[in-house]
Coordinates of C-alpha atoms in Angstrom, one line a residue:
Chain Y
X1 CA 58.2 2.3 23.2
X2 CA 56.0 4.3 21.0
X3 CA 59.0 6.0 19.6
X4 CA 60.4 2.3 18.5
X5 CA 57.1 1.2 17.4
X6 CA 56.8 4.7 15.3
X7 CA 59.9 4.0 13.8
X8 CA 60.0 0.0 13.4
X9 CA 59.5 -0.7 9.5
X10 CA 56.7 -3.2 9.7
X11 CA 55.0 -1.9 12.8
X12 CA 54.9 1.3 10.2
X13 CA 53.0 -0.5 7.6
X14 CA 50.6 -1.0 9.9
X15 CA 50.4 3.0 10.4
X16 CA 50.2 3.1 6.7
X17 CA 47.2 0.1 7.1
X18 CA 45.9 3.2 9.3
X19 CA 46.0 6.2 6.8
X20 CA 46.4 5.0 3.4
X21 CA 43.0 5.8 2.6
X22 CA 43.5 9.1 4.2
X23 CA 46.6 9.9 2.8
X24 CA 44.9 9.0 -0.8
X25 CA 42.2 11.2 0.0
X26 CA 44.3 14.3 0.5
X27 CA 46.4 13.8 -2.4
X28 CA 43.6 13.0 -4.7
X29 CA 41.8 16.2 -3.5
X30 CA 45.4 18.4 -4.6
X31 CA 45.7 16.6 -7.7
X32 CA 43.2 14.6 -9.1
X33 CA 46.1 12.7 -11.1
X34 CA 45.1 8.9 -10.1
X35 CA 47.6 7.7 -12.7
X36 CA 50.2 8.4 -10.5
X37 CA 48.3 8.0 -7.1
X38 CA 49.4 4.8 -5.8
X39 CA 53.1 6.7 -6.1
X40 CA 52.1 9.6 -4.3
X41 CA 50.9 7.5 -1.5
X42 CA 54.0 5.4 -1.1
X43 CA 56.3 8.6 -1.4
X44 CA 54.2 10.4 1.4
X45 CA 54.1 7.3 3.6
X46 CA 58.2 7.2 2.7
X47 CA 58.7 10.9 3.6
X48 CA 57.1 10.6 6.5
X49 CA 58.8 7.1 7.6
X50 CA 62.4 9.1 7.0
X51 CA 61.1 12.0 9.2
X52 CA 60.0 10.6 12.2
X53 CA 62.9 12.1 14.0
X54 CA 61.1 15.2 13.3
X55 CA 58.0 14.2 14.9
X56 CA 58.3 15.4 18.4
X57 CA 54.9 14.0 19.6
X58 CA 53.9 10.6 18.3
X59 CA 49.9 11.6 18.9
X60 CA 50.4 14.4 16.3
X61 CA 51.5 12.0 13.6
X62 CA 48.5 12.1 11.5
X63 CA 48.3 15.9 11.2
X64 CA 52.3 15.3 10.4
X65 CA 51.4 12.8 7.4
X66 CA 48.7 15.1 6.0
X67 CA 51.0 17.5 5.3
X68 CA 54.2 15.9 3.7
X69 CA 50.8 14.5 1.8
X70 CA 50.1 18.0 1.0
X71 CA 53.6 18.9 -0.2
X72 CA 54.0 16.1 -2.2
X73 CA 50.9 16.9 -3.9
X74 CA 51.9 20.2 -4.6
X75 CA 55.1 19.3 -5.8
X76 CA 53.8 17.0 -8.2
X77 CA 51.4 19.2 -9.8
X78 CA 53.7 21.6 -10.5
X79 CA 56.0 19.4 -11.6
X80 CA 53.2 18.7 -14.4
X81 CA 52.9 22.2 -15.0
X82 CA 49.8 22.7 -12.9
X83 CA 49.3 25.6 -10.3
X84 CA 47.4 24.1 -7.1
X85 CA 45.2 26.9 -6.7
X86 CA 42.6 26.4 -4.8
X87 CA 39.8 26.7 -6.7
X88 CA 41.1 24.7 -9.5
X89 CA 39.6 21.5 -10.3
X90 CA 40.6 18.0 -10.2
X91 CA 39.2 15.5 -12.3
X92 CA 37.9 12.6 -9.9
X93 CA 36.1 11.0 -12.7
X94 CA 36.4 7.0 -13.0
X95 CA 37.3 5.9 -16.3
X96 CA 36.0 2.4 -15.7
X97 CA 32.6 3.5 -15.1
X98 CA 31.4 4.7 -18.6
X99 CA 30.5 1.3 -19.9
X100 CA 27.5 1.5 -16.8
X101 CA 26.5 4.9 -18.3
X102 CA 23.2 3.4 -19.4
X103 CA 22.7 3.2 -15.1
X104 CA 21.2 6.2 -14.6
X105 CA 22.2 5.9 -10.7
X106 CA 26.0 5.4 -11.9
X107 CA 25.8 8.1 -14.4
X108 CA 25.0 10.5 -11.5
X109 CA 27.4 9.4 -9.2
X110 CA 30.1 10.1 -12.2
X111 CA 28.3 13.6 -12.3
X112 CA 28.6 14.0 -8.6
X113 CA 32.5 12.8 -8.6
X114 CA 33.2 15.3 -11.0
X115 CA 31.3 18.2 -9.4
X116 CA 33.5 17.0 -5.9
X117 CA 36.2 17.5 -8.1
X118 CA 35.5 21.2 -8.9
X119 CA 34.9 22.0 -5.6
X120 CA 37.4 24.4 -3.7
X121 CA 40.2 22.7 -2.2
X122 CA 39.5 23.3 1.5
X123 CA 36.0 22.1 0.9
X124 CA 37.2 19.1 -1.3
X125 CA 39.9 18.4 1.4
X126 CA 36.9 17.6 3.5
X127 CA 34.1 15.9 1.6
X128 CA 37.1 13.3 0.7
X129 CA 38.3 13.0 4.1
X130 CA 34.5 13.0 5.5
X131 CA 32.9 10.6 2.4
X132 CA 35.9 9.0 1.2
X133 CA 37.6 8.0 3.6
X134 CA 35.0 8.3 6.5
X135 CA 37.2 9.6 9.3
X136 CA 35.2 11.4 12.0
X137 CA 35.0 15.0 12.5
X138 CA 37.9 15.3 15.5
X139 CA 40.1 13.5 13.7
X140 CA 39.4 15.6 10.6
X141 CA 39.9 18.5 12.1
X142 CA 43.3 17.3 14.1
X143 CA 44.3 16.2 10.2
X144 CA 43.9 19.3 8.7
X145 CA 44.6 21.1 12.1
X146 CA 41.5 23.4 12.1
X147 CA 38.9 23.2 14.4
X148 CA 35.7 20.7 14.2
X149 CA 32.9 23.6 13.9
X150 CA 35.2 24.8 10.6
X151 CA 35.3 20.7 9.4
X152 CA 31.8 20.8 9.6
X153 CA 31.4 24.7 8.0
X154 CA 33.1 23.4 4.9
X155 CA 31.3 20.3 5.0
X156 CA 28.3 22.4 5.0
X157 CA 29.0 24.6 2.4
X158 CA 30.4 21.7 0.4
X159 CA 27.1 20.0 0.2
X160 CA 25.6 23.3 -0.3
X161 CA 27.6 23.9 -3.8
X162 CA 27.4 20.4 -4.5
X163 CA 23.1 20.8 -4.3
X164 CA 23.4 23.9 -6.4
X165 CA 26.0 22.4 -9.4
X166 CA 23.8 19.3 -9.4
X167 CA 21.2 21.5 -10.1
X168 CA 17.7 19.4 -10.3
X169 CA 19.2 16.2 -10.4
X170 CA 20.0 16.4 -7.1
X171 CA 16.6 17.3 -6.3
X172 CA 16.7 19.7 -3.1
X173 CA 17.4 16.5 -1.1
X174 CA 19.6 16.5 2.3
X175 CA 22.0 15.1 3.9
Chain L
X1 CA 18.2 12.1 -3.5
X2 CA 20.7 11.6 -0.3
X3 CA 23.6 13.5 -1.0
X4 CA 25.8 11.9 1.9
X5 CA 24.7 8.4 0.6
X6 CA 25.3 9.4 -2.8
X7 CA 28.5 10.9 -1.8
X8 CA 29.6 7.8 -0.4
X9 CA 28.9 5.8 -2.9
X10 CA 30.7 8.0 -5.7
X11 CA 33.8 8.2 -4.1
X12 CA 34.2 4.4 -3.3
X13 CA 35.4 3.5 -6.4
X14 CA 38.8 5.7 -5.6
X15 CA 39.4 4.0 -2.4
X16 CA 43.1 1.9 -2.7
X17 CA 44.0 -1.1 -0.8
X18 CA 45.2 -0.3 2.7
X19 CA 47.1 -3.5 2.9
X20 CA 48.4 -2.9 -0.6
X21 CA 49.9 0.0 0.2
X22 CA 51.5 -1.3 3.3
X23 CA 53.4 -4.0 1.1
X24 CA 54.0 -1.2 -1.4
X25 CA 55.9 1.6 1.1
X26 CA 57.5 -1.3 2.8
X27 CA 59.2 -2.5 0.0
X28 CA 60.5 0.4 -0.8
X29 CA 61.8 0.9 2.5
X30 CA 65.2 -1.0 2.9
X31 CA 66.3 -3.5 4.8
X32 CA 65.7 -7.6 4.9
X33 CA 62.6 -8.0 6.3
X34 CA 60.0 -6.5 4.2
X35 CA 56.5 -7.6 3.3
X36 CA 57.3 -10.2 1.0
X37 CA 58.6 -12.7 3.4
X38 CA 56.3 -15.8 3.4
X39 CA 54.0 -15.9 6.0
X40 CA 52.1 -18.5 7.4
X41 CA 48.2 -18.5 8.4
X42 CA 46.8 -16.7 11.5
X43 CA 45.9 -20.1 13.2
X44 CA 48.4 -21.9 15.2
X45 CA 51.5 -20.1 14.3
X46 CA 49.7 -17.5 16.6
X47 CA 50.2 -19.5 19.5
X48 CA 53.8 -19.9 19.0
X49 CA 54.2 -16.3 18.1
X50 CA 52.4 -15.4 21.8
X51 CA 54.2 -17.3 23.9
X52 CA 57.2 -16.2 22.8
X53 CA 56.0 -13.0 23.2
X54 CA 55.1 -13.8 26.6
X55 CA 58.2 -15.3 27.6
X56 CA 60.7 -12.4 26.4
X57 CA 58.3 -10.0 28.1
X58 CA 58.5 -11.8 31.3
X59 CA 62.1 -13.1 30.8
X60 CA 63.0 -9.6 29.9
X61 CA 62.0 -8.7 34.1
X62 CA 63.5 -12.2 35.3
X63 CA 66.8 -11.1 33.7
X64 CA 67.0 -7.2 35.3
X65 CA 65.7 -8.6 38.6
X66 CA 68.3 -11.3 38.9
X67 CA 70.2 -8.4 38.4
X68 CA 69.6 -6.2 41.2
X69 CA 69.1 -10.0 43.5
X70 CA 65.8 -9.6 44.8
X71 CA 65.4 -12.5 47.6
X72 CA 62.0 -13.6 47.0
X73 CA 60.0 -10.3 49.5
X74 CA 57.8 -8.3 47.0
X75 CA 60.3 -6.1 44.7
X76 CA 60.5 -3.8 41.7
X77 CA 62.2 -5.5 39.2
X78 CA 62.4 -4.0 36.2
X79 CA 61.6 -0.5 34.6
X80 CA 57.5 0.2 34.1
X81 CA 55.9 -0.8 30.5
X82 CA 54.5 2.6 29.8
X83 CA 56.1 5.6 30.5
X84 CA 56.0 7.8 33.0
X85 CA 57.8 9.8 36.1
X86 CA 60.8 8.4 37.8
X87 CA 60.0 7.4 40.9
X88 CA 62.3 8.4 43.7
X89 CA 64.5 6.0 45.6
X90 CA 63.4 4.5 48.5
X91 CA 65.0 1.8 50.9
X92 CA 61.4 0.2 51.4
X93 CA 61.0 -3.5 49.2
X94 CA 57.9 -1.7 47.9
X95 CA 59.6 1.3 46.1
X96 CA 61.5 0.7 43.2
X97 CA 65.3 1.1 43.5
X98 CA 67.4 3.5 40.9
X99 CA 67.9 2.4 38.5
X100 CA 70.3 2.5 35.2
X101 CA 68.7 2.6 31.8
X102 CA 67.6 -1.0 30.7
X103 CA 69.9 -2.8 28.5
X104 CA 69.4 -2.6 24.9
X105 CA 68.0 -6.4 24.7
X106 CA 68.5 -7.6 27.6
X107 CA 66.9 -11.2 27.3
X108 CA 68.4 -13.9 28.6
X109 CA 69.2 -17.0 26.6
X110 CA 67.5 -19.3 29.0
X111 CA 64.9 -19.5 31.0
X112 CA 65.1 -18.5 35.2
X113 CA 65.9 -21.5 37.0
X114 CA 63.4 -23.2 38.9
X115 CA 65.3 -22.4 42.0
X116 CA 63.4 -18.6 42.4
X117 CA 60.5 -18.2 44.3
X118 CA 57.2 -16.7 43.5
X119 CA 55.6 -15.4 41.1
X120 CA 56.6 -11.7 39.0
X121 CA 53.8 -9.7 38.2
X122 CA 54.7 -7.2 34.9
X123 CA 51.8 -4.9 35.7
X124 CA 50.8 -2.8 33.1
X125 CA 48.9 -0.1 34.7
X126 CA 48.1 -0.1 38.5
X127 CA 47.1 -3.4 39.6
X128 CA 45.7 -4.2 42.8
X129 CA 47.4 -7.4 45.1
X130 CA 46.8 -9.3 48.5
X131 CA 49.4 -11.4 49.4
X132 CA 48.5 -14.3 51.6
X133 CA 47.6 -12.6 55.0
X134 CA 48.4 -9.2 54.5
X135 CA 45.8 -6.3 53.0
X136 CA 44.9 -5.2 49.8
X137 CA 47.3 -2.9 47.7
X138 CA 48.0 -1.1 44.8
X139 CA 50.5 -1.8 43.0
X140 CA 52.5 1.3 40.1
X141 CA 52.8 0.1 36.2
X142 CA 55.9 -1.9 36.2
X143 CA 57.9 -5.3 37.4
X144 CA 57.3 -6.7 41.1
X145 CA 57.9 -9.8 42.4
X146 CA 55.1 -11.3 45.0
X147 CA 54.8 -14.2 47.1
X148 CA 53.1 -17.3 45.8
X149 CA 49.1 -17.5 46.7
X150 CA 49.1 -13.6 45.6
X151 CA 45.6 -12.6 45.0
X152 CA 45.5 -10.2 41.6
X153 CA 42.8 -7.8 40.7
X154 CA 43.8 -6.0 37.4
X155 CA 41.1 -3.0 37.4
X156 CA 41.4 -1.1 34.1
X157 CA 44.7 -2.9 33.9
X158 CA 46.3 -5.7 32.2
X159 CA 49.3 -7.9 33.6
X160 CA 51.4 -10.5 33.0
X161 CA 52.6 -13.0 35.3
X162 CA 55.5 -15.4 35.8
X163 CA 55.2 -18.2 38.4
X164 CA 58.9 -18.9 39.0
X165 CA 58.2 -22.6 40.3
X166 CA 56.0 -24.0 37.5
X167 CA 57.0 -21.7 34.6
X168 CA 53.6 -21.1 34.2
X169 CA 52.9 -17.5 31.9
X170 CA 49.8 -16.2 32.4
X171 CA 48.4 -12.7 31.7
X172 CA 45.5 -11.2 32.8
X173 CA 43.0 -8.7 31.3
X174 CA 41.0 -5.8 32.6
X175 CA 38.7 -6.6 35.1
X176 CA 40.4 -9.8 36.1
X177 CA 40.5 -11.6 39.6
X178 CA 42.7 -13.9 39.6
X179 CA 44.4 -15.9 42.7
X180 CA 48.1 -17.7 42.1
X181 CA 49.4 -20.5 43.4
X182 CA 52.1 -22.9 42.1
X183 CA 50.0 -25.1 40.4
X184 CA 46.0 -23.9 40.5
X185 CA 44.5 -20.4 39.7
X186 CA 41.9 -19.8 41.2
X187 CA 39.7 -17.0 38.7
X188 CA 37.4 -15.0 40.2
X189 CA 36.3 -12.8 36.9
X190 CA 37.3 -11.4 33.8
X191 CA 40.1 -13.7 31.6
X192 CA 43.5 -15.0 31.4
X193 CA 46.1 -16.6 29.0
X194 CA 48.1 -19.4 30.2
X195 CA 50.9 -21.1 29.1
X196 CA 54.0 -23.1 30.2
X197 CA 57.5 -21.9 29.4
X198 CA 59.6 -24.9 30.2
X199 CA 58.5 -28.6 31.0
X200 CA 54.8 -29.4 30.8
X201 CA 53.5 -28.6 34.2
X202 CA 49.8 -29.9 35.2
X203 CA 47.5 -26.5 35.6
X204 CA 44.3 -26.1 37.2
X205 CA 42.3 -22.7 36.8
X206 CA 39.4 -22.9 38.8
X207 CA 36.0 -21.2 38.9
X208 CA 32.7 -21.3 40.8
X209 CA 31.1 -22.8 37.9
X210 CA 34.1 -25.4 36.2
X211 CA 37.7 -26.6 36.7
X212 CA 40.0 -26.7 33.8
X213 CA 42.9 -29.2 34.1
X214 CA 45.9 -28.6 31.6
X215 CA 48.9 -30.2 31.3
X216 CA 51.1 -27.5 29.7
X217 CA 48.6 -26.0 27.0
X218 CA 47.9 -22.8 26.2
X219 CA 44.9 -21.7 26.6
X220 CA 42.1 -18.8 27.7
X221 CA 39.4 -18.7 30.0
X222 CA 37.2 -16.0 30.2
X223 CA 34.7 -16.2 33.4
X224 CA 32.0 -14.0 32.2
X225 CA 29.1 -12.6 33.8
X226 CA 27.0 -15.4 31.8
X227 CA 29.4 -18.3 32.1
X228 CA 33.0 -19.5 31.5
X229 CA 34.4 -19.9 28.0
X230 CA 37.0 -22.3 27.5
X231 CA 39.7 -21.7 24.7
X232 CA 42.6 -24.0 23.9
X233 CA 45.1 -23.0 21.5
X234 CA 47.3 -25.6 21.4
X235 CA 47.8 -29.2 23.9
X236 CA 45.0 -30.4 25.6
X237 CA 42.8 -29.4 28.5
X238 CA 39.9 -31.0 30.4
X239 CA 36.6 -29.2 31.4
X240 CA 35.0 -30.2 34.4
X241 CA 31.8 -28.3 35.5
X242 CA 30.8 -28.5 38.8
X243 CA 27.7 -30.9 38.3
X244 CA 30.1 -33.7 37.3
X245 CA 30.1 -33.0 33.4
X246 CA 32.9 -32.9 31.3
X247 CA 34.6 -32.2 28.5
X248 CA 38.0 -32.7 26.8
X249 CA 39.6 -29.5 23.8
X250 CA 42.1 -30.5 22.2
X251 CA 44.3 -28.1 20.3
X252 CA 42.1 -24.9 18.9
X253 CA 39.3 -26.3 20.8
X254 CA 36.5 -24.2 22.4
X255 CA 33.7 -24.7 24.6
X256 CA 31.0 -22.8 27.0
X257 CA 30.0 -23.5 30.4
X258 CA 27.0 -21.5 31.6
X259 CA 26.1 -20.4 35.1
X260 CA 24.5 -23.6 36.1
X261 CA 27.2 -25.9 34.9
X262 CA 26.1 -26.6 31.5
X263 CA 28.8 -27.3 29.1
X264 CA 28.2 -26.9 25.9
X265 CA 29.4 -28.0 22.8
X266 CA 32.9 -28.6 21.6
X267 CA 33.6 -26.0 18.5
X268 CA 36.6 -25.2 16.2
X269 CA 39.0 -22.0 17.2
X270 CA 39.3 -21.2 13.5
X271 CA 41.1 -18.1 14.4
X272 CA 43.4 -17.3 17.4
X273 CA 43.5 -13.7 16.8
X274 CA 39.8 -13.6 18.3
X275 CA 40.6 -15.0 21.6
X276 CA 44.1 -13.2 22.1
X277 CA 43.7 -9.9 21.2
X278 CA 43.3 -8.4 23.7
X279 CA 46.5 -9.3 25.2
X280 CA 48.3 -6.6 22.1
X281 CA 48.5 -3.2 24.4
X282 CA 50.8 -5.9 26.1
X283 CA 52.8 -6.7 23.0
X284 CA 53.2 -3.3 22.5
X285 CA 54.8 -2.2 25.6
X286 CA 57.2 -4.9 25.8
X287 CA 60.8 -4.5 24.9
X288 CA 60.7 -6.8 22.3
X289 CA 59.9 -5.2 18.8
X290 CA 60.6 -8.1 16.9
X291 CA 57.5 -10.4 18.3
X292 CA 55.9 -6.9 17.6
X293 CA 56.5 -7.4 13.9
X294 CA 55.8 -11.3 14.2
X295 CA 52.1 -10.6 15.4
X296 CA 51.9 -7.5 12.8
X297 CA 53.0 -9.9 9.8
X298 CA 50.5 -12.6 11.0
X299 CA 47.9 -10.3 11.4
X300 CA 48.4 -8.5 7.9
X301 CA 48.6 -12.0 6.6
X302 CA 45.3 -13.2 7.9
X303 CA 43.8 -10.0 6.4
X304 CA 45.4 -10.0 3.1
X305 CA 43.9 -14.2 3.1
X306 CA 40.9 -12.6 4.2
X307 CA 38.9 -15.4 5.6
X308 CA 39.3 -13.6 8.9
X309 CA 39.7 -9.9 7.5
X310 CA 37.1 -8.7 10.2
X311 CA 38.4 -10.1 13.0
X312 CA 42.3 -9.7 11.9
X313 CA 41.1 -6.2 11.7
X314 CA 40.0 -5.6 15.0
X315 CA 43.4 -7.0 16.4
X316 CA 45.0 -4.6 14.2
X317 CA 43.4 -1.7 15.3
X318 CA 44.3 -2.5 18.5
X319 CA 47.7 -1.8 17.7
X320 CA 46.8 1.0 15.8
X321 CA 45.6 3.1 18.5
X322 CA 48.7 2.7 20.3
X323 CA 51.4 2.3 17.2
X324 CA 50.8 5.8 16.9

């Protein structure tokens, strides 16, 4: 039954209900291009819908979906004539919020999405998993399929380079 | 400064529409029935959608235990929900027989005649029963048929029920105690769905504390530590307490009865999905995928309209944790 249910079309949207938000996370992270998000998304959620026979075990189908999420991102960067190296930035800026640039609160958060941006993949990976999409720790870790003591290790040092590129806007404060 | 707040709140603004995206990657995907179909609001349809859901789960173990002829003892009757070992055969009524894969859709186009006796029980987990003088026992994850008068106790189970006579569905939820007889259940704890697959048939689910007389509606009560709650979903049911009170819900219709006897007062069901939720693990392990998508598409619907987001939402991620 979960077989059929993993591979019924409209009990499947309900999987991509699930990890949308997840899935947008990870491919934001790689690319940064939200022109063409919503498209990486649906080719992911496509990709994975086409390889289910793959998927041996139906409780693994997250980790499965992160990375056809990855690949897809990778593909498409390079296909722009980008190299996803790791330490290479993604813009994560939001057009639509420089008309509130007089808010000094949005005009940080702007800062802070763009330093998340520039942060290392692996450690971007997370913050966007963690922050943006809020999934707990386990099922972070089973996502990226690492361990929940190196989740939280790059969340750590994530904050930690985030506090530091803020500089003394960010004030010393923690999380 | 908090950084995780601030963190947060920078990266909202990326977040897409879940639902959105659903519509999206199902459009894409071919086929006839994609997201775009019209859909009608999570209220009543819900009811409809349930029973049928109901009935082709049940019907599903009336048609493979007419098939191997049970004569009314207690019998396996049809392959387990969930998966899980074969169980060896066994000439003893209380061990399930071998038995060939189930049919690809093996529903029958009408309903079992009246003519069977008893009730089937589709457990969906281990579920404990007393028949009528004999002890308690536990029952394995799958289709049985027991005597009328059958005393259920669900555990962390849930089960569905089929009384042959009446046509009365019912299904149980975890922590349910629950005695069946033709006509009258007598509900010791926890909560059940009722319902009447063929003719209207007079009900009358009893509790220490109220009596609920239906005449073929479809309903829940939910016998709570605190009191009884009353839901009907569609027909008509009377509420009699046991000081004499009383009260009559019509279709999506609610009402309380506390410990003393107390009814309270009649309110709206504005959404069915909040009372019937619970019954989706048993959705999902039925045969049936296209009820499946019928509850998915109300469900999606109601939280696209959003009025009941929250509560279409905690349905849905009851199917979540088990879709995948």
């Amino acid at each position: 039954m979960r077989q059929s249910i993993l591979g019924s079309r409209e009990a499947f949207g309900l999987l991509v209900v699930r990890y949308s938000r997840s899935v947008r996370a990870v491919c934001l992270a790689r690319t940064g291009r939200r022109e063409d998000l919503d498209d990486l998304v649906q080719e992911a959620f496509l990709r994975a819908f086409r390889g289910l026979s793959r998927l041996a075990d139906p409780d693994r189908f997250g980790a499965f979906l992160h990375r056809i999420a990855h690949n897809i991102s990778i593909d498409r960067v390079r296909r722009a004539g980008r190299e996803p190296v790791a330490t290479d930035g993604v813009d994560l800026a939001a057009p639509a919020q420089a008309e509130a640039v007089a808010d000094v609160r949005e005009e940080r958060l702007e800062h802070m999405r763009r330093q998340v941006g520039r942060l290392p993949l692996a450690l971007r990976e997370a913050v966007m998993l963690f922050y943006f999409e809020q999934k707990p720790m386990a099922e972070i870790a089973a996502m990226l399929e690492i361990t929940e003591g190196a989740v939280n290790q790059r969340l750590h040092r994530a904050r930690q380079q985030l506090k530091q590129a803020l500089g003394a806007a960010a004030g010393g404060g923690e999380a | 400064m908090n950084l995780d707040r601030d963190l947060r709140d920078a990266l909202r603004p990326l977040r897409g529409d879940a639902v959105e995206d659903a519509r999206a990657v199902l459009a894409r995907l071919d086929g006839s029935s994609g997201p775009g179909a019209p859909r009608g609001p999570f209220g009543l349809p819900i009811a409809v959608v349930v029973l049928a859901v109901l009935a082709l789960g049940v019907v599903v173990g009336v048609a493979v235990g007419r098939a191997f002829g049970g004569d009314g003892g207690r019998s396996e009757v049809v392959e387990p929900p969930p998966p899980g070992p074969a169980t060896p055969p066994d000439d003893s009524p209380k061990e399930p027989p071998p038995k060939d894969p189930p049919p690809k859709d093996p529903r029958p186009k009408e309903l079992p005649p009246m003519d069977e006796q008893g009730i089937l029980l589709m457990a969906f987990g281990k579920v404990s029963i007393e028949e009528p003088k004999k002890p308690t026992e536990t029952v394995a994850p799958g289709g049985w048929r027991v005597p009328m008068g059958t005393l259920f106790e669900t555990g962390e189970s849930l089960a569905g029920l089929y009384v042959y006579d009446s046509r009365a569905a019912i299904r149980l939820g975890k922590q349910t105690v629950a005695a069946v007889e033709r006509d009258r259940i007598a509900l010791r704890g926890g909560r059940l769905w009722l319902s009447t697959l063929g003719e209207p048939v007079a009900q009358r689910i009893e509790t220490e504390a109220v009596v609920v007389l239906s005449h073929g509606a479809e309903l829940v009560v939910d016998h709570a530590a605190d009191g009884v709650a009353v839901i009907v979903l569609d027909g008509g049911a009377t509420v009699r307490a046991a000081g004499g009170d009383a009260r009559h819900l019509a279709s999506m219709q609610r009402c309380t009865i506390d410990r003393t006897g107390m009814i309270g007062e009649v309110k709206p069901v504005p959404f069915a999905g909040e009372y019937v939720g619970w019954m989706a693990p048993m959705i999902l392990q039925q045969q049936d995928d296209r009820e499946l998508y019928s509850w998915l598409d109300e469900l999606v619907a109601a939280y696209v309209e959003g009025s009941y987001r929250d509560a279409a939402a905690t349905v849905l991620r009851r199917f979540e944790a088990r879709a995948v």
